[in-house]
Short mmCIF file of C-alpha atoms and ligand atoms in Angstrom, two decimals:
data_model
loop_
_atom_site.label_atom_id
_atom_site.label_comp_id
_atom_site.label_asym_id
_atom_site.label_seq_id
_atom_site.Cartn_x
_atom_site.Cartn_y
_atom_site.Cartn_z
CA MET A 1 71.83 97.21 64.54
CA THR A 2 74.98 95.64 65.97
CA LEU A 3 75.68 92.64 68.13
CA PRO A 4 76.39 93.50 71.81
CA ASP A 5 79.84 92.34 72.98
CA GLN A 6 78.37 89.91 75.50
CA THR A 7 76.15 88.26 72.85
CA PHE A 8 79.09 88.09 70.44
CA ARG A 9 81.19 86.27 73.05
CA GLU A 10 78.40 83.81 73.81
CA ILE A 11 77.82 83.02 70.14
CA ARG A 12 81.58 82.81 69.48
CA ASP A 13 81.79 80.18 72.26
CA ILE A 14 78.90 78.24 70.71
CA ARG A 15 80.80 78.33 67.38
CA ARG A 16 83.92 76.94 69.02
CA ASP A 17 81.88 74.25 70.80
CA LEU A 18 80.41 73.19 67.43
CA HIS A 19 83.92 73.27 65.95
CA ARG A 20 85.13 70.76 68.55
CA ARG A 21 82.55 68.13 67.59
CA PRO A 22 81.83 68.20 63.86
CA GLU A 23 79.42 65.71 62.31
CA LEU A 24 79.42 64.52 58.70
CA SER A 25 76.65 65.06 56.12
CA GLY A 26 73.46 63.27 57.11
CA GLU A 27 74.52 62.53 60.70
CA GLU A 28 74.25 66.07 62.19
CA PHE A 29 71.70 65.20 64.88
CA ALA A 30 73.75 66.30 67.92
CA THR A 31 74.63 69.56 66.15
CA ALA A 32 70.94 70.11 65.34
CA GLU A 33 69.94 69.47 68.95
CA THR A 34 72.52 72.03 70.14
CA ILE A 35 71.23 74.60 67.64
CA ALA A 36 67.57 74.01 68.55
CA GLY A 37 68.49 74.46 72.22
CA HIS A 38 70.27 77.77 71.64
CA LEU A 39 67.47 79.06 69.41
CA GLN A 40 65.04 78.91 72.37
CA ALA A 41 66.86 81.89 73.90
CA PHE A 42 65.75 84.06 70.96
CA ALA A 43 62.08 83.08 71.36
CA PRO A 44 61.17 82.49 67.72
CA ASP A 45 57.44 82.03 66.98
CA ALA A 46 58.08 78.41 65.98
CA ILE A 47 60.91 75.91 65.75
CA LEU A 48 60.77 72.92 63.40
CA THR A 49 63.22 70.03 63.83
CA GLY A 50 64.01 66.90 61.83
CA LEU A 51 63.52 68.66 58.49
CA GLY A 52 64.89 66.49 55.66
CA GLY A 53 67.02 64.66 58.23
CA ALA A 54 68.59 66.82 60.95
CA GLY A 55 67.33 70.18 59.60
CA VAL A 56 66.16 72.88 62.04
CA ALA A 57 64.09 75.95 61.17
CA ALA A 58 63.31 78.93 63.43
CA ILE A 59 60.41 81.10 62.30
CA PHE A 60 60.10 84.79 63.25
CA THR A 61 56.69 86.19 62.35
CA GLY A 62 55.85 89.89 62.02
CA PRO A 63 52.54 91.49 62.99
CA GLY A 64 51.48 92.22 59.40
CA GLU A 65 50.73 89.96 56.45
CA GLY A 66 53.64 89.59 54.08
CA THR A 67 56.12 87.41 52.30
CA THR A 68 58.53 84.82 53.70
CA VAL A 69 62.31 85.25 53.56
CA LEU A 70 64.40 82.12 54.08
CA ILE A 71 67.98 82.41 55.35
CA ARG A 72 69.95 79.22 54.95
CA CYS A 73 73.08 77.92 56.69
CA GLU A 74 74.59 74.44 56.87
CA LEU A 75 75.07 71.91 59.70
CA ASP A 76 77.70 69.56 58.31
CA GLY A 77 81.44 69.14 58.77
CA LEU A 78 83.92 67.27 56.56
CA PRO A 79 85.90 64.02 56.63
CA ILE A 80 89.16 66.00 57.04
CA GLU A 81 91.55 65.82 60.01
CA ASP A 82 91.70 69.15 61.87
CA LEU A 83 95.37 70.22 61.82
CA SER A 84 94.73 73.80 63.03
CA GLY A 85 96.45 73.17 66.37
CA LEU A 86 93.97 75.57 67.99
CA GLU A 87 92.60 75.21 71.49
CA HIS A 88 89.11 74.62 70.03
CA ARG A 89 90.27 72.17 67.32
CA SER A 90 88.13 69.14 66.51
CA THR A 91 88.18 66.40 69.12
CA ILE A 92 86.86 63.82 66.64
CA ALA A 93 89.51 61.97 64.64
CA GLY A 94 89.24 62.47 60.89
CA LYS A 95 86.42 65.04 61.07
CA GLY A 96 86.57 68.83 60.96
CA HIS A 97 84.69 72.04 60.19
CA GLN A 98 87.04 73.19 57.40
CA CYS A 99 84.25 74.76 55.32
CA GLY A 100 83.29 77.13 58.13
CA HIS A 101 79.72 75.84 58.44
CA ASP A 102 80.19 76.24 62.22
CA GLY A 103 80.71 79.95 61.51
CA HIS A 104 77.68 80.11 59.22
CA MET A 105 75.58 78.58 62.03
CA ALA A 106 76.97 81.19 64.45
CA ILE A 107 76.10 83.98 61.99
CA THR A 108 72.56 82.61 61.72
CA LEU A 109 72.20 82.39 65.52
CA ALA A 110 73.39 86.02 65.70
CA THR A 111 70.73 86.85 63.10
CA ALA A 112 68.18 85.22 65.44
CA HIS A 113 69.37 87.57 68.19
CA LEU A 114 68.87 90.60 65.88
CA LEU A 115 65.42 89.35 64.84
CA ALA A 116 64.44 88.90 68.48
CA ARG A 117 65.36 92.55 69.06
CA GLU A 118 63.88 93.87 65.83
CA LYS A 119 61.12 91.64 64.55
CA PRO A 120 60.05 91.67 60.90
CA PRO A 121 57.35 94.35 60.44
CA ARG A 122 55.31 91.91 58.39
CA GLY A 123 55.66 88.48 56.85
CA ARG A 124 58.18 85.98 58.19
CA VAL A 125 61.88 85.31 58.39
CA VAL A 126 62.79 81.61 58.51
CA LEU A 127 66.28 80.66 59.67
CA LEU A 128 67.07 77.26 58.18
CA PHE A 129 69.94 75.14 59.50
CA GLN A 130 70.23 72.67 56.62
CA PRO A 131 71.82 69.22 56.82
CA ALA A 132 74.06 67.50 54.27
CA GLU A 133 75.25 70.37 52.07
CA GLU A 134 78.65 68.83 51.32
CA ASN A 135 77.21 65.80 49.51
CA GLY A 136 74.49 67.75 47.72
CA LYS A 137 71.63 65.83 49.36
CA GLY A 138 70.41 68.16 52.13
CA ALA A 139 68.66 70.98 50.28
CA ARG A 140 66.66 68.49 48.20
CA ALA A 141 65.72 66.49 51.30
CA VAL A 142 64.55 69.62 53.18
CA ILE A 143 62.51 70.84 50.21
CA ALA A 144 60.96 67.37 49.81
CA ASP A 145 59.95 67.26 53.50
CA PRO A 146 56.15 67.75 53.66
CA ARG A 147 56.57 70.32 56.45
CA PHE A 148 58.61 72.52 54.11
CA GLY A 149 55.21 73.32 52.58
CA THR A 150 54.47 75.44 55.66
CA ILE A 151 57.68 77.44 55.06
CA ALA A 152 57.18 78.02 51.31
CA PRO A 153 59.71 80.87 50.96
CA ASP A 154 59.22 83.80 48.57
CA PHE A 155 62.94 84.67 48.73
CA ALA A 156 66.03 82.76 49.84
CA LEU A 157 69.36 84.16 51.06
CA SER A 158 72.63 82.51 51.98
CA LEU A 159 76.28 83.34 52.33
CA HIS A 160 79.56 81.48 52.24
CA ASN A 161 82.75 82.70 53.82
CA PHE A 162 85.53 83.02 51.27
CA PRO A 163 89.27 83.09 51.99
CA GLY A 164 91.48 84.99 49.53
CA TYR A 165 89.54 88.27 49.93
CA PRO A 166 89.91 90.87 52.69
CA ARG A 167 88.03 90.13 55.89
CA HIS A 168 84.50 91.61 56.00
CA SER A 169 84.45 92.32 52.27
CA ILE A 170 81.36 91.26 50.31
CA LEU A 171 81.58 89.43 46.97
CA ALA A 172 78.47 89.66 44.81
CA LYS A 173 77.50 88.41 41.39
CA SER A 174 74.17 88.23 39.67
CA GLY A 175 73.31 85.27 37.42
CA PHE A 176 75.31 82.04 37.55
CA VAL A 177 77.31 81.98 40.77
CA THR A 178 78.33 78.34 41.41
CA CYS A 179 78.68 75.40 39.03
CA ALA A 180 76.62 72.27 38.45
CA SER A 181 78.56 69.11 39.27
CA ARG A 182 78.04 65.43 39.86
CA GLY A 183 80.07 62.38 40.76
CA MET A 184 79.86 59.58 38.17
CA ARG A 185 80.79 55.99 39.11
CA ILE A 186 81.37 53.63 36.17
CA SER A 187 81.78 49.88 36.80
CA LEU A 188 83.08 47.58 34.08
CA GLU A 189 82.38 43.92 34.74
CA GLY A 190 84.30 41.16 32.92
CA ARG A 191 85.45 37.76 34.16
CA THR A 192 88.53 36.84 36.19
CA ALA A 193 90.97 34.25 34.88
CA HIS A 194 94.32 32.74 35.78
CA ALA A 195 97.03 35.28 35.03
CA SER A 196 98.73 32.63 32.86
CA ALA A 197 95.60 32.28 30.71
CA PRO A 198 93.96 35.72 30.51
CA GLU A 199 92.32 34.75 27.21
CA THR A 200 89.92 32.48 29.15
CA GLY A 201 88.50 35.50 31.00
CA VAL A 202 87.44 39.04 30.08
CA SER A 203 89.80 41.69 31.44
CA PRO A 204 88.57 45.29 31.68
CA ALA A 205 92.17 46.66 31.80
CA VAL A 206 92.38 48.10 28.29
CA ALA A 207 88.77 49.34 28.43
CA MET A 208 89.49 51.16 31.68
CA ALA A 209 92.55 52.89 30.19
CA ASP A 210 90.52 53.81 27.09
CA LEU A 211 87.66 55.15 29.23
CA ILE A 212 89.97 57.33 31.34
CA GLN A 213 91.41 58.89 28.18
CA ARG A 214 87.97 59.47 26.69
CA LEU A 215 86.68 61.10 29.87
CA ASN A 216 89.75 63.32 30.12
CA ALA A 217 89.32 64.43 26.52
CA MET A 218 85.77 65.66 27.20
CA SER A 219 86.88 68.82 29.05
CA ALA A 220 86.27 71.93 26.97
CA SER A 221 86.21 75.72 27.23
CA ALA A 222 88.53 76.67 30.07
CA ARG A 223 86.54 79.89 30.44
CA LEU A 224 83.66 79.71 32.87
CA ASP A 225 81.01 80.38 30.27
CA GLU A 226 77.95 78.41 29.22
CA ASP A 227 80.13 75.97 27.25
CA PHE A 228 82.36 75.20 30.24
CA VAL A 229 82.91 71.46 30.68
CA LEU A 230 85.39 69.94 33.11
CA VAL A 231 85.73 66.19 33.62
CA THR A 232 88.14 65.18 36.39
CA VAL A 233 88.93 61.49 36.81
CA VAL A 234 89.21 61.19 40.59
CA HIS A 235 89.58 57.46 41.24
CA ALA A 236 90.20 54.21 39.35
CA HIS A 237 90.44 50.62 40.47
CA LEU A 238 91.34 47.47 38.52
CA GLY A 239 91.14 43.87 39.77
CA GLU A 240 92.90 42.79 42.96
CA LYS A 241 96.48 42.95 44.20
CA ALA A 242 97.23 39.36 43.15
CA PHE A 243 99.84 38.41 40.51
CA GLY A 244 98.00 35.17 39.81
CA VAL A 245 94.70 36.73 38.75
CA SER A 246 93.74 38.44 35.51
CA PRO A 247 91.20 41.10 36.60
CA GLY A 248 87.45 40.78 36.15
CA HIS A 249 86.32 44.17 37.45
CA ALA A 250 87.23 47.81 37.04
CA GLU A 251 85.79 51.02 38.38
CA VAL A 252 86.35 54.59 37.24
CA TRP A 253 85.06 57.63 39.13
CA ALA A 254 84.89 61.05 37.54
CA THR A 255 83.55 64.43 38.63
CA LEU A 256 81.58 66.18 35.90
CA ARG A 257 81.35 69.96 36.09
CA THR A 258 79.56 72.56 33.95
CA LEU A 259 78.20 76.05 34.48
CA THR A 260 74.61 75.31 33.44
CA ASP A 261 72.22 72.46 34.21
CA GLU A 262 71.45 72.15 30.48
CA ARG A 263 75.11 71.62 29.62
CA MET A 264 75.32 69.09 32.47
CA ALA A 265 72.47 67.05 30.98
CA GLN A 266 74.36 66.93 27.65
CA LEU A 267 77.63 66.04 29.36
CA VAL A 268 75.99 63.17 31.26
CA ARG A 269 74.59 61.80 27.99
CA ARG A 270 77.96 62.01 26.24
CA ALA A 271 79.89 60.48 29.15
CA GLU A 272 77.40 57.60 29.28
CA GLU A 273 77.75 57.11 25.49
CA ASN A 274 81.53 56.85 25.90
CA ALA A 275 81.17 54.33 28.72
CA ARG A 276 78.73 52.26 26.63
CA ALA A 277 80.99 52.35 23.56
CA VAL A 278 83.99 51.14 25.58
CA SER A 279 82.10 48.39 27.40
CA THR A 280 80.49 47.10 24.19
CA LYS A 281 83.81 47.07 22.33
CA HIS A 282 85.47 44.99 25.06
CA GLY A 283 82.54 42.69 25.85
CA LEU A 284 82.04 44.04 29.37
CA GLN A 285 78.95 44.65 31.44
CA LEU A 286 78.42 48.26 32.36
CA HIS A 287 76.90 49.82 35.45
CA ILE A 288 76.70 53.58 36.06
CA ASP A 289 75.50 55.48 39.09
CA TYR A 290 75.77 59.00 40.48
CA ASP A 291 76.41 60.71 43.78
CA ASP A 292 77.02 64.28 45.00
CA VAL A 293 74.62 65.76 42.45
CA PHE A 294 74.59 69.58 42.55
CA SER A 295 72.55 71.96 40.39
CA ALA A 296 73.98 75.30 39.31
CA SER A 297 73.17 78.25 41.62
CA VAL A 298 71.77 81.29 39.88
CA ASN A 299 71.51 84.62 41.71
CA ASP A 300 68.46 86.79 41.13
CA SER A 301 69.59 90.21 39.88
CA ALA A 302 67.24 92.31 42.09
CA LEU A 303 68.29 90.37 45.20
CA THR A 304 71.96 90.72 44.24
CA GLN A 305 71.42 94.48 43.99
CA MET A 306 69.98 94.45 47.53
CA ILE A 307 73.10 92.62 48.77
CA ARG A 308 75.24 95.37 47.20
CA GLN A 309 73.05 98.00 48.86
CA SER A 310 73.28 96.33 52.29
CA ALA A 311 77.08 96.10 51.92
CA GLY A 312 77.20 99.81 51.08
CA GLU A 313 75.05 100.80 54.06
CA LEU A 314 77.22 98.71 56.38
CA ASP A 315 80.38 100.30 54.92
CA LEU A 316 81.71 96.97 53.74
CA ARG A 317 84.10 96.77 50.81
CA LEU A 318 82.31 95.34 47.79
CA PHE A 319 83.77 93.18 45.04
CA ASP A 320 81.70 92.45 41.95
CA LEU A 321 82.72 88.98 40.82
CA GLU A 322 83.26 88.68 37.08
CA GLU A 323 83.26 84.89 36.97
CA PRO A 324 81.17 82.34 38.86
CA MET A 325 82.84 80.04 41.41
CA ARG A 326 84.04 76.68 40.07
CA PHE A 327 82.76 74.81 43.09
CA SER A 328 79.17 73.68 43.67
CA GLU A 329 76.61 74.46 46.35
CA ASP A 330 73.29 72.76 46.92
CA PHE A 331 71.72 76.17 47.69
CA GLY A 332 70.96 76.11 43.93
CA GLU A 333 67.93 73.95 44.79
CA PHE A 334 66.27 76.92 46.52
CA GLY A 335 66.75 79.00 43.38
CA LYS A 336 64.45 76.55 41.61
CA ILE A 337 61.54 77.40 43.92
CA CYS A 338 61.98 81.15 44.49
CA PRO A 339 64.31 84.08 43.68
CA SER A 340 67.52 83.46 45.62
CA VAL A 341 70.95 84.93 46.20
CA MET A 342 74.18 83.58 47.61
CA PHE A 343 76.88 86.09 48.41
CA PHE A 344 80.39 85.60 49.78
CA LEU A 345 81.99 87.09 52.85
CA GLY A 346 85.77 87.66 52.62
CA ALA A 347 87.57 85.57 55.26
CA GLY A 348 91.00 87.21 54.87
CA ALA A 349 93.41 87.54 51.96
CA GLU A 350 95.96 85.25 53.63
CA HIS A 351 93.50 82.88 55.33
CA PRO A 352 93.84 79.11 54.64
CA ALA A 353 91.54 78.01 51.80
CA LEU A 354 88.23 76.20 52.33
CA HIS A 355 88.71 72.45 53.01
CA ASN A 356 92.41 72.98 53.91
CA PRO A 357 93.28 70.97 57.06
CA ASP A 358 94.33 74.11 59.01
CA TYR A 359 91.26 76.20 58.09
CA ASP A 360 89.27 77.77 60.96
CA PHE A 361 86.34 80.19 60.60
CA PRO A 362 87.30 83.75 61.69
CA ASP A 363 84.99 84.64 64.61
CA GLU A 364 85.08 88.36 63.81
CA LEU A 365 82.89 87.66 60.75
CA ILE A 366 79.92 86.65 62.93
CA PRO A 367 78.48 90.18 63.45
CA THR A 368 79.20 91.15 59.83
CA GLY A 369 77.34 88.19 58.35
CA ALA A 370 74.42 88.64 60.76
CA ALA A 371 74.11 92.35 59.95
CA MET A 372 74.04 91.55 56.21
CA PHE A 373 71.32 88.92 56.66
CA HIS A 374 69.19 91.00 59.04
CA ARG A 375 69.35 94.18 56.98
CA THR A 376 68.63 92.44 53.67
CA ALA A 377 65.75 90.38 55.10
CA LEU A 378 64.10 93.44 56.67
CA ARG A 379 64.47 95.38 53.43
CA LEU A 380 62.75 92.53 51.56
CA LEU A 381 59.91 92.69 54.08
CA GLY A 382 59.64 96.45 53.80
CA GLY A 383 61.24 97.20 57.17
CA ASN A 384 63.95 99.65 56.13
ZN1 LIG B 1 82.63 72.68 51.72
ZN1 LIG B 2 80.62 75.11 52.57
#
């Protein structure tokens, strides 16, 4: 089933409207309200709002008893200035939709149109517009929402557009598909002193330099296998900009990345041991906290095979990925509760990369993504 031209144009205009007014992770309430409004037109059997924050779910129920297929897209934009120069560029300073989540929402609205025309024969399809993907908090918050118990998916599907591959191509991989990662913030607390008498204070300067070297040295196995470990020091801060003061505080931020959650647990332990060793040696107080915590995403092999089959039936070029993606995706949380699959939709070989300031989602992908979702969901529910 294809998207009529008129519907495509309407949904494309909604996409561009969303593109003009992006909202950051956790604040997507105006976006959610817009989505909930547009969903009415497709007459789902139920709409839930305020899920795990700004989350919206539209539920399409078939006449027969059956399983529940969840299709997930994301509501959030990024703290990146939109330098696309396009007519529909962001009107909000310092915020943009450079991950294409506006396009993923449009694809999911187009899927709602297809479901309104061809309902599931049995069971349910739930279209979830999830908040706060970019900081890794949204999927967990939605799943923790008590009303998610009424959704209780048996299968979960999602896609991400992917520049660097031909437009409309499908990239599939079973097993590990995106990495685990987490942001680690390490504070080293000493005591300030007069710069002429640093010995009367406790400076964290040498400890900070030592810690940065130790963290850097933890990276191992450049191959994306189960031993893959990448530690990237992303930010460091020492004392104040004052020549008269010997510093009393330092902060080091690092992004930890592994392929598996098990390896991540080990890496966290080892990084914390290093931080403790350094702080003890230099007589500093240590404080560690974490942000942007992402689990690995693991694709179910039977669902991945269905994605390949849908791509074949829709005559889309298929690439079997040999390696997982290095980035992280909080869709991995859904894989912990049911079989799940995330596939990628080629956004153009020469298209700007995700999170580049001039990135813009290619509208022509809207019908392709919707057809992939609709076909795969109906197959899972025994419709075709
Ligand atoms: Zn992103
Ligand atoms: Zn994204």
